[in-house]
């Protein structure tokens, strides 16, 4: 990962990369978590702790069975009292590893301390419990790849391009002097071979330009970038030139905020800017696994939330009742037909810290076993 402190109050983060084909070995890994996530993470206030409340949005791929896996975008809000995560199902082919460009963004709301989350320049949710952005260098923006179970995963090169928004609503690149790198596996070489190594490269001059990272395991066939979909779009949508936006998304999404007429203003006001990405892809899971069982879901949830399997309550998809998780508007998602898992046992949630919280609720796809949404601690009560 790269960790950047812009040196001034930051009220927005933006990143873009392609949906690369992440592959998994066809092996029985039991209840172990095997996943890869490529993320943009914004920490609005680091004055009390570098691991304080933050917002994360990115691409998640997880092995859900011997020959099945889930793949798609998700966003998460973490706080000192809990967290919640939500799969993103709206947009153009969000769950297809077809090398299409996608954009990930979070922008602070004009009033108050909360942030909106945008995928492909459309709002998909909002935070509820973020801290105030203070004056000075009290915030951080990260971009990186995290892998669990590297011996079973092949991640081809992902080229991450990132920017931040200043307090004046201007998008800037982070100065190289304000960027640090953290790589926890050896660099791949003749002495450090796959699967336990990363390849990384920071492209920069005076400013951060691109962070490219891969985690090789086995050769994966390359896929050509898809052609733009031939859909009927309005000439403009919320003030944005839609033809220019689609061309930019195909070729160079990193430049869209400055090159597409009306986009920068739309992102900071309307938050719904991409007409082509309004369609709902909720039913388009990557792989169907008709063999998903209660035991599979119980083991997966117990491992992910570090809770004894015996302390979980698992309700099958056929049951219409069960705890509801607060849901964000405008994300176009549908989570019907989901396994519901609840527990009052102490859990770290999906955070990688020593802090624990009281209980969690999670829903998993009945078709693939993929996590659809979850909350833990006080954020299960967030509105």
Coordinates of C-alpha atoms in Angstrom, one line a residue, residues 69-290:
X69 CA -15.6 -17.2 -5.9
X70 CA -17.2 -13.8 -5.5
X71 CA -15.9 -10.7 -7.2
X72 CA -17.1 -7.1 -7.0
X73 CA -16.9 -3.7 -5.4
X74 CA -17.8 -2.9 -1.7
X75 CA -17.5 0.1 0.6
X76 CA -17.0 0.1 4.4
X77 CA -17.2 2.7 7.2
X78 CA -15.1 2.0 10.3
X79 CA -15.3 3.9 13.5
X80 CA -14.1 3.6 17.1
X81 CA -17.4 2.0 18.1
X82 CA -18.1 -0.3 15.2
X83 CA -18.4 -0.6 11.4
X84 CA -20.5 -1.6 8.5
X85 CA -19.8 -2.8 5.0
X86 CA -22.0 -2.9 1.9
X87 CA -21.6 -4.6 -1.5
X88 CA -22.0 -2.3 -4.5
X89 CA -24.3 -3.9 -7.2
X90 CA -25.3 -0.9 -9.3
X91 CA -23.3 0.1 -12.4
X92 CA -22.0 -1.4 -15.6
X93 CA -20.6 -4.9 -15.0
X94 CA -19.3 -4.3 -11.5
X95 CA -18.8 -8.0 -10.8
X96 CA -17.1 -9.0 -14.1
X97 CA -13.3 -9.3 -14.3
X98 CA -13.3 -7.9 -17.8
X99 CA -10.6 -5.2 -17.4
X100 CA -13.2 -2.4 -17.6
X101 CA -12.1 0.8 -15.8
X102 CA -14.1 1.8 -12.7
X103 CA -13.8 4.7 -10.3
X104 CA -13.9 4.8 -6.5
X105 CA -14.5 8.0 -4.6
X106 CA -15.6 9.5 -1.3
X107 CA -16.5 13.2 -0.8
X108 CA -17.3 15.1 2.4
X109 CA -20.8 16.5 2.5
X110 CA -21.2 20.3 2.3
X111 CA -22.8 20.4 5.8
X112 CA -21.7 18.4 8.8
X113 CA -18.9 15.8 9.0
X114 CA -20.2 12.9 7.0
X115 CA -19.0 11.7 3.6
X116 CA -20.8 10.4 0.5
X117 CA -19.4 7.3 -1.3
X118 CA -19.4 7.2 -5.1
X119 CA -18.8 4.4 -7.6
X120 CA -18.3 5.2 -11.3
X121 CA -19.2 8.8 -10.3
X122 CA -22.6 7.9 -8.9
X123 CA -23.5 8.0 -5.2
X124 CA -23.9 4.5 -3.5
X125 CA -24.0 5.4 0.2
X126 CA -23.1 7.8 3.0
X127 CA -21.2 7.5 6.3
X128 CA -22.9 8.1 9.6
X129 CA -20.1 8.4 12.2
X130 CA -17.0 10.1 10.8
X131 CA -15.0 12.6 12.8
X132 CA -14.6 16.3 11.9
X133 CA -11.8 17.2 9.5
X134 CA -9.5 19.6 11.5
X135 CA -7.2 22.2 10.2
X136 CA -3.6 21.1 9.4
X137 CA -2.3 17.7 8.2
X138 CA -4.8 15.6 10.2
X139 CA -5.9 13.2 7.4
X140 CA -4.5 10.4 5.3
X141 CA -5.4 8.8 2.0
X142 CA -4.2 5.2 1.2
X143 CA -4.4 2.9 -1.8
X144 CA -3.3 -0.7 -1.8
X145 CA -3.7 -4.4 -2.2
X146 CA -4.4 -6.8 0.7
X147 CA -4.2 -10.5 0.3
X148 CA -5.2 -13.3 2.7
X149 CA -4.2 -16.8 1.7
X150 CA -1.6 -15.8 -0.9
X151 CA -0.7 -19.3 -1.7
X152 CA -4.1 -19.8 -3.4
X153 CA -4.4 -16.5 -5.3
X154 CA -3.1 -15.0 -8.5
X155 CA -3.5 -11.2 -8.7
X156 CA -2.3 -9.7 -12.0
X157 CA -0.9 -6.2 -12.0
X158 CA -3.4 -3.5 -10.8
X159 CA -2.5 0.0 -11.7
X160 CA -4.0 2.4 -9.1
X161 CA -4.2 6.1 -9.8
X162 CA -5.2 8.4 -7.0
X163 CA -6.0 12.0 -6.2
X164 CA -7.4 14.0 -3.3
X165 CA -9.7 17.0 -3.1
X166 CA -8.5 20.1 -1.2
X167 CA -10.7 22.3 1.0
X168 CA -11.3 24.5 -2.0
X169 CA -12.8 21.6 -3.9
X170 CA -9.9 21.3 -6.3
X171 CA -8.5 17.8 -7.2
X172 CA -4.8 17.5 -6.7
X173 CA -2.1 14.7 -6.8
X174 CA -0.2 14.1 -3.6
X175 CA 3.4 15.4 -3.5
X176 CA 5.9 12.5 -3.6
X177 CA 7.6 13.7 -0.5
X178 CA 4.3 13.1 1.4
X179 CA 3.9 9.4 0.2
X180 CA 5.2 6.4 2.1
X181 CA 5.2 2.7 0.9
X182 CA 4.4 -0.4 3.0
X183 CA 5.1 -3.8 1.4
X184 CA 4.7 -6.8 3.8
X185 CA 5.8 -9.6 1.5
X186 CA 9.2 -9.8 -0.2
X187 CA 9.6 -8.4 -3.7
X188 CA 9.4 -11.2 -6.3
X189 CA 12.9 -12.2 -7.5
X190 CA 15.0 -15.2 -8.1
X191 CA 15.3 -15.7 -4.3
X192 CA 11.7 -14.7 -3.5
X193 CA 9.4 -16.6 -5.7
X194 CA 5.6 -16.8 -6.0
X195 CA 3.2 -17.3 -4.3
X196 CA 4.6 -15.4 -1.3
X197 CA 5.8 -12.2 -2.9
X198 CA 4.6 -8.9 -4.4
X199 CA 5.7 -6.9 -7.3
X200 CA 5.3 -3.2 -6.8
X201 CA 6.1 0.0 -8.6
X202 CA 5.5 3.7 -7.7
X203 CA 5.4 5.9 -10.8
X204 CA 6.0 9.5 -9.9
X205 CA 8.1 12.6 -10.4
X206 CA 7.2 15.3 -8.0
X207 CA 3.7 13.9 -7.5
X208 CA 2.1 10.5 -7.0
X209 CA 1.0 9.2 -10.4
X210 CA 0.4 5.5 -10.2
X211 CA 0.9 2.6 -7.8
X212 CA 1.1 -0.8 -9.6
X213 CA 1.0 -4.0 -7.6
X214 CA 0.6 -7.7 -8.3
X215 CA 0.7 -10.9 -6.3
X216 CA 1.6 -13.7 -8.7
X217 CA 0.6 -17.3 -8.2
X218 CA 0.0 -18.9 -11.6
X219 CA -0.4 -17.7 -15.1
X220 CA -3.9 -16.2 -15.9
X221 CA -5.1 -15.6 -19.4
X222 CA -5.2 -12.0 -20.3
X223 CA -8.5 -10.4 -21.2
X224 CA -8.9 -7.6 -23.6
X225 CA -10.5 -4.4 -22.4
X226 CA -14.2 -4.4 -23.3
X227 CA -15.6 -2.1 -25.9
X228 CA -17.9 0.6 -24.7
X229 CA -21.5 -0.6 -24.5
X230 CA -23.8 0.6 -27.2
X231 CA -26.5 2.1 -25.1
X232 CA -28.8 5.1 -25.6
X233 CA -27.7 7.9 -23.3
X234 CA -28.8 11.5 -22.9
X235 CA -26.4 14.1 -24.3
X236 CA -26.1 15.5 -20.8
X237 CA -27.1 14.2 -17.4
X238 CA -27.0 16.4 -14.3
X239 CA -24.8 18.8 -16.3
X240 CA -22.3 16.1 -17.4
X241 CA -21.4 15.5 -21.1
X242 CA -22.2 11.8 -21.2
X243 CA -20.4 10.9 -24.4
X244 CA -17.3 12.6 -23.2
X245 CA -17.6 10.7 -19.8
X246 CA -18.0 7.3 -21.4
X247 CA -15.0 7.9 -23.7
X248 CA -12.9 9.1 -20.8
X249 CA -13.9 6.0 -18.7
X250 CA -12.8 3.7 -21.4
X251 CA -9.4 5.4 -22.1
X252 CA -8.2 7.5 -19.1
X253 CA -10.6 7.8 -16.1
X254 CA -7.9 9.5 -14.1
X255 CA -8.3 12.6 -16.2
X256 CA -12.2 12.6 -16.2
X257 CA -12.5 15.1 -13.4
X258 CA -10.7 17.8 -15.4
X259 CA -11.5 16.8 -19.0
X260 CA -15.2 15.9 -18.9
X261 CA -17.5 19.0 -19.0
X262 CA -19.6 19.3 -15.9
X263 CA -18.2 16.3 -14.1
X264 CA -16.2 17.9 -11.3
X265 CA -19.2 20.2 -10.4
X266 CA -21.6 17.3 -10.5
X267 CA -19.5 15.1 -8.2
X268 CA -19.5 17.8 -5.5
X269 CA -23.2 18.6 -5.8
X270 CA -25.6 16.1 -7.4
X271 CA -23.4 13.0 -6.7
X272 CA -25.2 11.2 -9.5
X273 CA -23.3 11.9 -12.7
X274 CA -23.0 8.7 -14.9
X275 CA -26.2 7.8 -16.7
X276 CA -24.7 4.5 -18.1
X277 CA -24.0 3.2 -14.5
X278 CA -27.5 3.7 -13.1
X279 CA -28.7 0.2 -14.1
X280 CA -29.0 -2.4 -11.3
X281 CA -26.7 -5.4 -11.6
X282 CA -27.8 -7.0 -8.3
X283 CA -28.7 -10.3 -9.8
X284 CA -25.4 -10.7 -11.7
X285 CA -23.3 -12.7 -9.3
X286 CA -20.0 -13.9 -10.8
X287 CA -20.4 -17.6 -10.1
X288 CA -23.5 -19.6 -8.9
X289 CA -22.9 -22.3 -6.3
X290 CA -26.0 -24.3 -5.7

